[in-house]
PDB file of C-alpha atoms in Angstrom:
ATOM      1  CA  UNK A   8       0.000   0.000   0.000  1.00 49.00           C
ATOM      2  CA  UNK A   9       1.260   3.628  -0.625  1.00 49.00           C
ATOM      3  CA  UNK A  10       1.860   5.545   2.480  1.00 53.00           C
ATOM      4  CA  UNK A  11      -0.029   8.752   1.952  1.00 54.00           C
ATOM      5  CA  UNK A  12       2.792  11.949   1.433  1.00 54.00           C
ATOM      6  CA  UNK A  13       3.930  13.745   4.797  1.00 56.00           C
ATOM      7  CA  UNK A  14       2.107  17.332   4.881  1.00 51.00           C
ATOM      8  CA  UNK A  15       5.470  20.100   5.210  1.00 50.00           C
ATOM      9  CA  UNK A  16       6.492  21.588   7.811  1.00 49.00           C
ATOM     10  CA  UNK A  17       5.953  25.279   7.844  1.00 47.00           C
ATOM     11  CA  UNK A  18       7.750  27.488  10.312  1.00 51.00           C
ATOM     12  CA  UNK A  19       5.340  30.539  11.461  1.00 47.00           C
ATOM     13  CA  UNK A  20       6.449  34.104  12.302  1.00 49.00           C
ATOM     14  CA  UNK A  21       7.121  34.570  16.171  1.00 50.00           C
ATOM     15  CA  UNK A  22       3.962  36.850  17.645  1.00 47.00           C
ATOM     16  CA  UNK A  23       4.615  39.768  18.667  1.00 43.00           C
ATOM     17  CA  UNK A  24       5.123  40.150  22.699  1.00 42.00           C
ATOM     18  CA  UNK A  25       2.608  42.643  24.689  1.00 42.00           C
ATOM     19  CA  UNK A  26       6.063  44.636  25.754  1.00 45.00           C
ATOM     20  CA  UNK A  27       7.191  45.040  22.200  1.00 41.00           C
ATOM     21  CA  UNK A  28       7.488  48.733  20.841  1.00 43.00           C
ATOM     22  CA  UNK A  29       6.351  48.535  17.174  1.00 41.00           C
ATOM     23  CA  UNK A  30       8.230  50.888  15.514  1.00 43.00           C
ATOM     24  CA  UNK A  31       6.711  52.934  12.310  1.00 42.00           C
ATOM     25  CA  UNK A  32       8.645  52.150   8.954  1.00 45.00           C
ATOM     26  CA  UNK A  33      11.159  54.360   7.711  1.00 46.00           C
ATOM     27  CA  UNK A  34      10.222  56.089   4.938  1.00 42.00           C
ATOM     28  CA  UNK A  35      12.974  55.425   1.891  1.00 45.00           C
ATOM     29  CA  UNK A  36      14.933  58.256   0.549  1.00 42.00           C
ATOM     30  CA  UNK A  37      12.870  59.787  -2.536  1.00 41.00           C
ATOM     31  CA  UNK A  38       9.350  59.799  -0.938  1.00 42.00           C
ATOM     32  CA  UNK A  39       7.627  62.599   0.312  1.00 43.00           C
ATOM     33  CA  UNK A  40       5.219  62.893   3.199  1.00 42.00           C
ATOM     34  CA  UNK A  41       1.699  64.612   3.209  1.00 42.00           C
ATOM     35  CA  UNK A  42       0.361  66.586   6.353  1.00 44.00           C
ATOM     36  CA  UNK A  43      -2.197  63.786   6.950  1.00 42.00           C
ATOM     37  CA  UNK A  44      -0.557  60.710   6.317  1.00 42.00           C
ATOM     38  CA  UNK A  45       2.538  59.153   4.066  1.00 42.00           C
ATOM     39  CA  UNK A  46       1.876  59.339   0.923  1.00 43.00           C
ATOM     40  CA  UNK A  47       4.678  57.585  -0.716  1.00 41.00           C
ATOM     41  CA  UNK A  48       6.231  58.532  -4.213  1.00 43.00           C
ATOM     42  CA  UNK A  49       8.834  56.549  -5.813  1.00 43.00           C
ATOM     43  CA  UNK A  50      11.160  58.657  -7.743  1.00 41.00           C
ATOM     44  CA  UNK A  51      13.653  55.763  -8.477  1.00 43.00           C
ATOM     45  CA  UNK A  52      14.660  54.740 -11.990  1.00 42.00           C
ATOM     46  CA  UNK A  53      11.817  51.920 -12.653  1.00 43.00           C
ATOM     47  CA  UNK A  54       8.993  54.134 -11.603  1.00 42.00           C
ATOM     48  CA  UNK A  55       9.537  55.614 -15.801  1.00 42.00           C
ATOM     49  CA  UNK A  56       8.064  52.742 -16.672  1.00 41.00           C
ATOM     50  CA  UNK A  57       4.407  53.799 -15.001  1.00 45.00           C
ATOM     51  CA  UNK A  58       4.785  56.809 -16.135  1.00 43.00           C
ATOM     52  CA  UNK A  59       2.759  58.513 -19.294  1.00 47.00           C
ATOM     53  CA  UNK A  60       2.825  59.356 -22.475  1.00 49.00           C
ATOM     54  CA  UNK A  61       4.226  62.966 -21.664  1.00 47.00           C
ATOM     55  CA  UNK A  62       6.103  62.137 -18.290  1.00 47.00           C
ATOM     56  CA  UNK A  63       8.145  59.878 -20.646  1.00 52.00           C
ATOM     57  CA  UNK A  64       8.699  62.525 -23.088  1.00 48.00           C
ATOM     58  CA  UNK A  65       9.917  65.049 -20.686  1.00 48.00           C
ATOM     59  CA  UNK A  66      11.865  62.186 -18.894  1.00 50.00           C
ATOM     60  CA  UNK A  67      13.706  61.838 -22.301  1.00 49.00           C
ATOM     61  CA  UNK A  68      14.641  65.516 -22.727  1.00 46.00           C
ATOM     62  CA  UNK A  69      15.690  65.477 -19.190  1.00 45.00           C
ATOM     63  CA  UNK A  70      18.022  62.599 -19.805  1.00 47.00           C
ATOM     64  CA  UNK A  71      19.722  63.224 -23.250  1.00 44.00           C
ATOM     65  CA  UNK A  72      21.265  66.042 -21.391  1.00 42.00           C
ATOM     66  CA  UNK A  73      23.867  64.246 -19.110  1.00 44.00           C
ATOM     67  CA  UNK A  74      25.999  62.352 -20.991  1.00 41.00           C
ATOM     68  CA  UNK A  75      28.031  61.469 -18.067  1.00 44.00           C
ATOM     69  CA  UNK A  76      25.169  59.831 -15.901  1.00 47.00           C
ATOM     70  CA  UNK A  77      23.610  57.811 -18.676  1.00 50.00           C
ATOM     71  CA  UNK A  78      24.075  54.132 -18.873  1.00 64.00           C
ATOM     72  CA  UNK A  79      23.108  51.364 -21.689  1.00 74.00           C
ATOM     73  CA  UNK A  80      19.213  52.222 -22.098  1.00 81.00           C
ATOM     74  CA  UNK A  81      19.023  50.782 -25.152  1.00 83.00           C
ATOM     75  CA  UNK A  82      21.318  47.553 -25.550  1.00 84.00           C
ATOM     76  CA  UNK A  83      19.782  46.352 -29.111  1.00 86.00           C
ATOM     77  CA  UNK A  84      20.345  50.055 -30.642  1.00 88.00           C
ATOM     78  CA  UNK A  85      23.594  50.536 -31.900  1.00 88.00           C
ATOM     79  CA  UNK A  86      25.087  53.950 -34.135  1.00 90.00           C
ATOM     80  CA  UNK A  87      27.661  53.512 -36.534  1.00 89.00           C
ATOM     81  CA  UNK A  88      30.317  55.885 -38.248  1.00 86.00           C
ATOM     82  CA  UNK A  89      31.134  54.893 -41.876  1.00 88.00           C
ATOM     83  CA  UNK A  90      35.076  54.031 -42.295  1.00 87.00           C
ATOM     84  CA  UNK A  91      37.074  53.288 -45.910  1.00 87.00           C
ATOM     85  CA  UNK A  92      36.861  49.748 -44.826  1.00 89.00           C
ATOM     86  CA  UNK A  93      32.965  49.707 -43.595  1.00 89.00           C
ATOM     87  CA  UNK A  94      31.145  50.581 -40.972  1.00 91.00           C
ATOM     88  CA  UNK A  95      31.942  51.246 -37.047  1.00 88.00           C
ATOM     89  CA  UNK A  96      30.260  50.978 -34.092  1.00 88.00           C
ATOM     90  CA  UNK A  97      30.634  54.184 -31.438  1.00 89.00           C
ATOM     91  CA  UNK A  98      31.377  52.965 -27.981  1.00 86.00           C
ATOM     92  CA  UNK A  99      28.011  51.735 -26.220  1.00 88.00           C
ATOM     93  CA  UNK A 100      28.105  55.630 -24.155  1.00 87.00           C
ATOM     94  CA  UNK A 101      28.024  57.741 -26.799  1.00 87.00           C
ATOM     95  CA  UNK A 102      25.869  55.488 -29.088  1.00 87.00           C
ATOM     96  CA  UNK A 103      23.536  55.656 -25.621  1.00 88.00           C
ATOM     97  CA  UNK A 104      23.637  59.427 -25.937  1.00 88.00           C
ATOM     98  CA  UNK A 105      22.795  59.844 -29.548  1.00 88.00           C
ATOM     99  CA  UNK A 106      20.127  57.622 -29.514  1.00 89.00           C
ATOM    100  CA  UNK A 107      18.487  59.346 -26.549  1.00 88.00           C
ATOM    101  CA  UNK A 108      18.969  62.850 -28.328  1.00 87.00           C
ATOM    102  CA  UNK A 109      17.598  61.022 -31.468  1.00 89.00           C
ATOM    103  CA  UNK A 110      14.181  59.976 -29.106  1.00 88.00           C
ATOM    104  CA  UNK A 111      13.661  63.103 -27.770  1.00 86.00           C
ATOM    105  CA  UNK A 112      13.395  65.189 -31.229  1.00 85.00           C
ATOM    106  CA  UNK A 113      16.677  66.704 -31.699  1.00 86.00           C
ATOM    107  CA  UNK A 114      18.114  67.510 -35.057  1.00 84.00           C
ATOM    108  CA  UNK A 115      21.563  67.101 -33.736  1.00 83.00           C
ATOM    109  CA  UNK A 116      23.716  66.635 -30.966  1.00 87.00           C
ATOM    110  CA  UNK A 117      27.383  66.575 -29.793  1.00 86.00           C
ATOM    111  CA  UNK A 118      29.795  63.798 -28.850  1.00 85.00           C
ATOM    112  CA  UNK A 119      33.188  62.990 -27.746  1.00 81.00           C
ATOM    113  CA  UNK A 120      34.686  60.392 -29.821  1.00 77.00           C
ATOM    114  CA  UNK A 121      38.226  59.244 -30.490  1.00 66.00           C
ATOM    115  CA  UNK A 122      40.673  56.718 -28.343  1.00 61.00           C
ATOM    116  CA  UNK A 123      41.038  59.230 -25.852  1.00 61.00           C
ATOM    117  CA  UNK A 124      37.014  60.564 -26.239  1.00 61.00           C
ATOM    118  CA  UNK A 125      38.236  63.780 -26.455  1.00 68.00           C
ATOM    119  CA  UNK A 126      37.709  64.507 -30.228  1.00 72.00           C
ATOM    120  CA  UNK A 127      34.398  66.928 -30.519  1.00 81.00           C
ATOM    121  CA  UNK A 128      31.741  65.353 -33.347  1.00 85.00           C
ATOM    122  CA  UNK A 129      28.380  67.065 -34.181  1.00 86.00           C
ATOM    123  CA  UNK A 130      26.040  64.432 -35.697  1.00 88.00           C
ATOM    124  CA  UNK A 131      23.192  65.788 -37.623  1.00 87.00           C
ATOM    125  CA  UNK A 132      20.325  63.620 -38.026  1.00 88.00           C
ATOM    126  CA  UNK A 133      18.245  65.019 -40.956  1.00 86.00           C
ATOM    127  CA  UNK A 134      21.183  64.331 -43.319  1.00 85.00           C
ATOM    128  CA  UNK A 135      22.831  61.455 -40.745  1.00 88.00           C
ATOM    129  CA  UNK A 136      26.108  63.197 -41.349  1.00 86.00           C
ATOM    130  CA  UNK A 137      29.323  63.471 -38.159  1.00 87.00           C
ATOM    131  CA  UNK A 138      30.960  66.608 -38.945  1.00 85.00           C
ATOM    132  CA  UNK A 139      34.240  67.881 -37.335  1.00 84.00           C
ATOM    133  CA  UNK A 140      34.342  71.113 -36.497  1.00 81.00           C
ATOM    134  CA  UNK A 141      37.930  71.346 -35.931  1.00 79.00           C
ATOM    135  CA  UNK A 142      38.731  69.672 -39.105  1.00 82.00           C
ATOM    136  CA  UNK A 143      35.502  70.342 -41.241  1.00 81.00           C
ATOM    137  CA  UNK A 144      35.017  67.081 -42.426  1.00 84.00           C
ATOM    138  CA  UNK A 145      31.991  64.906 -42.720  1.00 87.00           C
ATOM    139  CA  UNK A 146      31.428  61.228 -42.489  1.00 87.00           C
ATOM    140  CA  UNK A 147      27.665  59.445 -42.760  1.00 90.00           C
ATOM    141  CA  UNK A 148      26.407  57.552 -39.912  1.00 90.00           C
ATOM    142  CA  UNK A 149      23.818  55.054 -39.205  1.00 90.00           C
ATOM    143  CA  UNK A 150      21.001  53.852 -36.982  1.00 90.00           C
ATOM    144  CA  UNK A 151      21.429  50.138 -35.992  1.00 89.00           C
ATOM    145  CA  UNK A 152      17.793  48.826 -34.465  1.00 88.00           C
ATOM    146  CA  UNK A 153      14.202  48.269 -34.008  1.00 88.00           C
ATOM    147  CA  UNK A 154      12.482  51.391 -34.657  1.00 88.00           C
ATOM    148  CA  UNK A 155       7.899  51.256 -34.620  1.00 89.00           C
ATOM    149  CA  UNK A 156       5.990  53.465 -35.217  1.00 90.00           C
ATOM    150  CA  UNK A 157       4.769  54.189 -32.017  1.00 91.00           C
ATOM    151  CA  UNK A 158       8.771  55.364 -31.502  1.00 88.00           C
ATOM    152  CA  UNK A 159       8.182  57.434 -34.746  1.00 88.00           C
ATOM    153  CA  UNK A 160       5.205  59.145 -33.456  1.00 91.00           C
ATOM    154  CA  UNK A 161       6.819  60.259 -30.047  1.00 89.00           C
ATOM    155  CA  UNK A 162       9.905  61.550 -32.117  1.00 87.00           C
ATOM    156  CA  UNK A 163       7.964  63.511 -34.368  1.00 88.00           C
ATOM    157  CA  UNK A 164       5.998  65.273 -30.877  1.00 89.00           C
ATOM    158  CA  UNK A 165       8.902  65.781 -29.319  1.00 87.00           C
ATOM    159  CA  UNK A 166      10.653  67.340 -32.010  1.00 86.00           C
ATOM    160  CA  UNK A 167       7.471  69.635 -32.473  1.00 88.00           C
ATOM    161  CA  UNK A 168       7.187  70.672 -28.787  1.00 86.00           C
ATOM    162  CA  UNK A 169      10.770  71.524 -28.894  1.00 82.00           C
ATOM    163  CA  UNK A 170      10.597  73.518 -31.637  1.00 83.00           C
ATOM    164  CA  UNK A 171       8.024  75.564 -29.977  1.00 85.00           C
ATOM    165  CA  UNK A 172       9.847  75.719 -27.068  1.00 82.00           C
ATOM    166  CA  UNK A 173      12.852  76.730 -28.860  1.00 80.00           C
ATOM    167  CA  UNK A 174      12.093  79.100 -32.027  1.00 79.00           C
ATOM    168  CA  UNK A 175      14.278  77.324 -34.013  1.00 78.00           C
ATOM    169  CA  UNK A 176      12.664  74.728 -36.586  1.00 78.00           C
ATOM    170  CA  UNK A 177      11.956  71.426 -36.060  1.00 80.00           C
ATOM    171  CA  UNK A 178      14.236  69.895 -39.247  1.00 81.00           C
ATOM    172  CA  UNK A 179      17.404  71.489 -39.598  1.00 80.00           C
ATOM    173  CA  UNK A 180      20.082  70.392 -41.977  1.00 82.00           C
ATOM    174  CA  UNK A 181      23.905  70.634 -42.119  1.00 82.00           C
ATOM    175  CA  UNK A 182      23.369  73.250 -44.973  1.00 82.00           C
ATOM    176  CA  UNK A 183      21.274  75.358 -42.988  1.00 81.00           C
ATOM    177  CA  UNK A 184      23.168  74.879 -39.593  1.00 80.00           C
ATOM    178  CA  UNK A 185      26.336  75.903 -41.345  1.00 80.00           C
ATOM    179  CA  UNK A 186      24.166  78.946 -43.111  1.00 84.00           C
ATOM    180  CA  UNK A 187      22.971  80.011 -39.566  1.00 81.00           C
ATOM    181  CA  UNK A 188      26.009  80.237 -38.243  1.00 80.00           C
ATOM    182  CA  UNK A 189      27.956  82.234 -41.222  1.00 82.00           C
ATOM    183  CA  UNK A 190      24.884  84.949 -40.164  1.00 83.00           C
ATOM    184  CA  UNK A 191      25.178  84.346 -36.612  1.00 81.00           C
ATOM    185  CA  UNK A 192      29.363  85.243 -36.914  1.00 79.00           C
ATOM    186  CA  UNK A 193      28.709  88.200 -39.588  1.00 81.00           C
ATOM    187  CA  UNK A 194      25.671  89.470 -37.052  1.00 80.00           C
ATOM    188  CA  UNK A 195      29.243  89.132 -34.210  1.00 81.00           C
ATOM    189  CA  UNK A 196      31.336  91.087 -36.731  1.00 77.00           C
ATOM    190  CA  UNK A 197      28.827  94.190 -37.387  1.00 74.00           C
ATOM    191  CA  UNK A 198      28.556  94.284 -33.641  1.00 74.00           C
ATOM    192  CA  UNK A 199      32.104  94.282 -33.342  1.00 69.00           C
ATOM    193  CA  UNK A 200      32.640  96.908 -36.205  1.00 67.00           C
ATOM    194  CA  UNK A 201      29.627  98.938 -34.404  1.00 68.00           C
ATOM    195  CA  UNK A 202      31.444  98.482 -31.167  1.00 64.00           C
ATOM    196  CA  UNK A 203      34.463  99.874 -32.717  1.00 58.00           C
ATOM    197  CA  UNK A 204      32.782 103.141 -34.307  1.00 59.00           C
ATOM    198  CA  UNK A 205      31.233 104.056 -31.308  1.00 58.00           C
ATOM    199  CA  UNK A 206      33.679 103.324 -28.516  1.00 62.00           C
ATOM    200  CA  UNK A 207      37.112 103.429 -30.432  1.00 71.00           C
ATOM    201  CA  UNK A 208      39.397 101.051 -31.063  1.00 77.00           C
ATOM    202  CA  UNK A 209      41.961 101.729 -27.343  1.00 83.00           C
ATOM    203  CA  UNK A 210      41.409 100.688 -24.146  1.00 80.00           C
ATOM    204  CA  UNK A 211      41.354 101.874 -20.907  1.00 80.00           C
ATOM    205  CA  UNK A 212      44.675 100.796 -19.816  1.00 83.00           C
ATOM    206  CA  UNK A 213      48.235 102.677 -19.861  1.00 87.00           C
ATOM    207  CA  UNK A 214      49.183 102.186 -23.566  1.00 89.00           C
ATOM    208  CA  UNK A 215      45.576 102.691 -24.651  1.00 87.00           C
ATOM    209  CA  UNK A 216      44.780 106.012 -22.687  1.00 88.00           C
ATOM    210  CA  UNK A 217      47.960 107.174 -23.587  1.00 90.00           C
ATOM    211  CA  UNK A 218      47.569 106.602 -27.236  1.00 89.00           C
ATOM    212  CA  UNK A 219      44.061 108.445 -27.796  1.00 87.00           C
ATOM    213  CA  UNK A 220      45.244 111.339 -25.785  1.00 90.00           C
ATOM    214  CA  UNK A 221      45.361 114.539 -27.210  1.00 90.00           C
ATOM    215  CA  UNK A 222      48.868 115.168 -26.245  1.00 92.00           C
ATOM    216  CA  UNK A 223      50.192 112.162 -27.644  1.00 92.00           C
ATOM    217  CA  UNK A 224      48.481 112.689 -31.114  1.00 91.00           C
ATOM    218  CA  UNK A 225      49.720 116.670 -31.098  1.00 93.00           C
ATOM    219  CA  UNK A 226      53.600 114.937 -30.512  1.00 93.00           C
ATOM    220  CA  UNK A 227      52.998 112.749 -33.149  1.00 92.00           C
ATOM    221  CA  UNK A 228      51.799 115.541 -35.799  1.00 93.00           C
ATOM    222  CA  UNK A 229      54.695 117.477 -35.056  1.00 95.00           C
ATOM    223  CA  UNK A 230      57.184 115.039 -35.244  1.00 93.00           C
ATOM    224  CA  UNK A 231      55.754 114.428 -38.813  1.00 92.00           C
ATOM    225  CA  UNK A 232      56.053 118.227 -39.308  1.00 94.00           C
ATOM    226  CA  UNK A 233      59.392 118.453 -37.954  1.00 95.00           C
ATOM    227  CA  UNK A 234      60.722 115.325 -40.109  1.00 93.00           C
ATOM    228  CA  UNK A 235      59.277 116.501 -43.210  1.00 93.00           C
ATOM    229  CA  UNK A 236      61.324 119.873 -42.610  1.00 95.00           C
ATOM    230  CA  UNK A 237      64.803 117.344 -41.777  1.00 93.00           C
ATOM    231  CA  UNK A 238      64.287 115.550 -45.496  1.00 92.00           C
ATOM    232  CA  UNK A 239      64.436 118.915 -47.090  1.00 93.00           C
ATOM    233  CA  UNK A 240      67.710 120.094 -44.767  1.00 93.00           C
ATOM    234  CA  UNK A 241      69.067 116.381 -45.720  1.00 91.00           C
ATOM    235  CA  UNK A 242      68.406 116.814 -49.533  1.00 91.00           C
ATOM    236  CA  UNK A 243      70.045 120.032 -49.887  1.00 91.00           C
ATOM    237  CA  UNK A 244      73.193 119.576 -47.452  1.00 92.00           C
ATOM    238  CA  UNK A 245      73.900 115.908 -47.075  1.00 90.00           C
ATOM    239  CA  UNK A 246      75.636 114.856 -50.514  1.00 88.00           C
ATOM    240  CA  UNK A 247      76.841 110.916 -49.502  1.00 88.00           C
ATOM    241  CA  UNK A 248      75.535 108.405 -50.963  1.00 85.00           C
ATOM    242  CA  UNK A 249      74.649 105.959 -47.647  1.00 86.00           C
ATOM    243  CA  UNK A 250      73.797 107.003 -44.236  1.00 87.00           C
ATOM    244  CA  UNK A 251      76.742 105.380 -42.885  1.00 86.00           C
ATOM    245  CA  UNK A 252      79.091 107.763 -44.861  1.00 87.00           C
ATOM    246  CA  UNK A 253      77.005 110.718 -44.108  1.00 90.00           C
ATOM    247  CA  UNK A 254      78.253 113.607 -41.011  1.00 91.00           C
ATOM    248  CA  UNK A 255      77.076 112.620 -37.880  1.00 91.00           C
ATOM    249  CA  UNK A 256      74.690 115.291 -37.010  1.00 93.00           C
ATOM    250  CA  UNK A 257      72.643 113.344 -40.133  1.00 92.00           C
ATOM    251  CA  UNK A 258      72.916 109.586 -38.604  1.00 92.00           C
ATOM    252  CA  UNK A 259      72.154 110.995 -35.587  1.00 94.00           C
ATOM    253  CA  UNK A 260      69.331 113.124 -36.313  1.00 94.00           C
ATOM    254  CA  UNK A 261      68.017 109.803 -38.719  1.00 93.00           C
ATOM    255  CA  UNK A 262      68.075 107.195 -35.809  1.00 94.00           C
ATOM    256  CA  UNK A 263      66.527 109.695 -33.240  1.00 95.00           C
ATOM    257  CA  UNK A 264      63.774 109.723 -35.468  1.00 94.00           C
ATOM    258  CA  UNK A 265      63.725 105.968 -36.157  1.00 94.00           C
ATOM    259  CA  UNK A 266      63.430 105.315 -33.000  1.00 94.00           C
ATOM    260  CA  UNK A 267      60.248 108.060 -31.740  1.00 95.00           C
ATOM    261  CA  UNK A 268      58.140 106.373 -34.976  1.00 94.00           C
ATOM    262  CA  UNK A 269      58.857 102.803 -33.687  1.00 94.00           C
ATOM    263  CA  UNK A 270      58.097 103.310 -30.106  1.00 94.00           C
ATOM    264  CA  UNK A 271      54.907 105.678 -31.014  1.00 93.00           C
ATOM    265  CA  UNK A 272      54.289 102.452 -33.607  1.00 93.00           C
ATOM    266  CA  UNK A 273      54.475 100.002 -30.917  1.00 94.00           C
ATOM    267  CA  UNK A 274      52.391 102.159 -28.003  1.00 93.00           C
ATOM    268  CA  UNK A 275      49.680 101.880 -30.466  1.00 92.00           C
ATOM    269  CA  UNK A 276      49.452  98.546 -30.804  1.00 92.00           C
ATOM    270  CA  UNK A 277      49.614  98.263 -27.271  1.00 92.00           C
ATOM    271  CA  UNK A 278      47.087 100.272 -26.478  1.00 91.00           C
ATOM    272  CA  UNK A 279      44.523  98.483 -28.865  1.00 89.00           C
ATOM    273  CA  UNK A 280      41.959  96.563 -26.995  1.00 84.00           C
ATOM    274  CA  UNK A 281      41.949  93.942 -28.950  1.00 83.00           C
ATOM    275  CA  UNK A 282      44.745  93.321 -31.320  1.00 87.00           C
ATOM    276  CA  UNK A 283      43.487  92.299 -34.574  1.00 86.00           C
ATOM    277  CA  UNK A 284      41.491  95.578 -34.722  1.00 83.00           C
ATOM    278  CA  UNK A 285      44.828  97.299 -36.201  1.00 88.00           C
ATOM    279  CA  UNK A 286      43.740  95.584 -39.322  1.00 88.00           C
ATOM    280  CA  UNK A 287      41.199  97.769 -39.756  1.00 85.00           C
ATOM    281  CA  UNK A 288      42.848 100.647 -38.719  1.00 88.00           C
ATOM    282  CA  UNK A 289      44.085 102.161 -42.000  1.00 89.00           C
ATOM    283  CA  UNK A 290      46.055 104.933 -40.379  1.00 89.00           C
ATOM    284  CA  UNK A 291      48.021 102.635 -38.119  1.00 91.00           C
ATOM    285  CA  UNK A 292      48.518 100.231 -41.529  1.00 92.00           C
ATOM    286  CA  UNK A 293      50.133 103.305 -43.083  1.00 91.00           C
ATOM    287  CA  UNK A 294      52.336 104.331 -40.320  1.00 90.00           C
ATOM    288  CA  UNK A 295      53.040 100.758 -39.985  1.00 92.00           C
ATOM    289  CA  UNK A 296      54.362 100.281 -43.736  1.00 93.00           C
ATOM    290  CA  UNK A 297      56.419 103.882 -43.363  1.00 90.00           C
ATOM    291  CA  UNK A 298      57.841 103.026 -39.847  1.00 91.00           C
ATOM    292  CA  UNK A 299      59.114  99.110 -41.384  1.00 92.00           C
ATOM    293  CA  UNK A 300      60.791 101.246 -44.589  1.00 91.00           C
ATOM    294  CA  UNK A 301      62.456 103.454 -42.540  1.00 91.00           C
ATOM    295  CA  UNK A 302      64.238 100.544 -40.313  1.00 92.00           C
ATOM    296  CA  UNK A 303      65.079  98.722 -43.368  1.00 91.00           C
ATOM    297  CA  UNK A 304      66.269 102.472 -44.648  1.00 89.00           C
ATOM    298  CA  UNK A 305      68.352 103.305 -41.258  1.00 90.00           C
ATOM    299  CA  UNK A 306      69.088 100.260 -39.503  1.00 90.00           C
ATOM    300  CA  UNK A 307      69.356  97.183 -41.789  1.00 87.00           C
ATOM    301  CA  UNK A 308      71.206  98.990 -45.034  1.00 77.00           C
TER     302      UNK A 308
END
């Protein structure tokens, strides 16, 4: 005969003793408490998934921006940078980030690539093009993966929200993001050149203040006066052929002034506030050319 089966044994929780202080639970770190009672609200990563249609959205655009916190979200999605020899794979971190830019509606977005992920890449989506903007060049990429239509749909919302948060439109090319910014550093340059008009091209420090003075400019003027007087004395009473085999009231009289143009040459320059604006100074350009003949003239021949 069979023996009939041995019910299990089945240990049961210890009661609780009379004495015993219950203690309330602790309430975990990311909830928050309501005046009449806890009301619990998990803010941990798997509460996304409860989440809607627009708390997922805005999740997105909150997460595409920290490329340093994000981990593999999307394992089976992959982007890939075209080589001579085929196509590459980016590391799984900044394939991570571009897809989550590419989710949340953005028509492009910047990376760190290289061995050393130090190498800046802007990938545009609308043409799927990496550009370089240290080097300029352009290499097409990829998306790698599952993509519905349901994943379509939020794109295309996101990318229209954004765009109305934004101003700027919702598809934007590598043609027009390069045109943009040729207006946006023009736009710089006639602020610049307005800047200049308006304020002057010195600065407030010692070279600059002493530069647009009126004393200095008065010096200046009459040591052009006072020069132009010396090449008619030197014309008519110095008959050598060289400097060096003139008198030497003439080599003398030459370097002195050699050396007030160079050092009223270089106190200019110092007292630009920024640099490159001699370029536009055509004055200083001038000087500049007469001041660089006259070395050559005095000191180098």
């Amino acid at each position: 005969a069979v023996s009939p089966p041995r019910p299990k044994h089945v240990e049961l929780p210890p009661e609780t003793a009379p004495d015993t202080e219950v203690t309330s639970p602790q309430v975990p770190i990311g909830t928050q408490m309501s005046g009449k009672g806890h009301n619990h609200r998990d803010v941990s990563p798997q509460s996304h998934a409860n989440k809607s249609f627009f708390g997922d959205l805005i999740s997105t655009w909150t997460q595409h921006s920290d490329a340093t916190a994000v981990v593999d979200l999307y394992p089976h999605v992959s982007w890939q940078w075209e080589h001579k020899t085929g196509w590459r794979d980016y590391t799984r971190k900044v394939s991570t980030k571009i897809e989550l830019a590419y989710r949340s509606g953005e028509t492009k977005t910047r990376v760190q690539t290289g061995k050393k992920g130090a190498v800046p890449m802007e990938i545009f989506f609308e043409d799927m093009l990496q550009h370089d903007p240290v080097t300029g060049n352009t290499r097409n990429v990829q998306r790698s993966g599952a993509w519905s239509r349901w994943q379509r749909f939020k794109r295309l919302s996101a990318s229209v929200a954004r765009a109305l948060e934004t101003g700027r439109p919702r598809k934007e090319r590598f043609a027009d993001y390069q045109k943009r910014r040729q207006e946006h550093h023009a736009e710089m340059e006639h602020a610049e050149t307005q800047e200049f008009e308006e304020e002057g091209p010195y600065g407030r420090h010692c070279c600059g203040l002493l530069a647009k003075s009126p004393l200095f400019f008065s010096s200046t003027m009459m040591a052009v006066v006072a020069y132009t007087i010396w090449l008619g004395i030197d014309a008519d009473w110095n008959s050598a052929h060289s400097l060096h085999d003139s008198e030497p009231i003439f080599q003398v009289v030459e370097n002195l002034f050699c050396v007030f143009f160079t050092a009223e040459l270089i106190i200019r320059f110092c007292g630009f506030q920024k640099k490159r604006r001699c370029l536009r100074d055509p004055w200083f350009l001038f000087d500049l050319v007469l001041a660089l003949l006259m070395i050559v003239e005095v000191w180098i021949m």
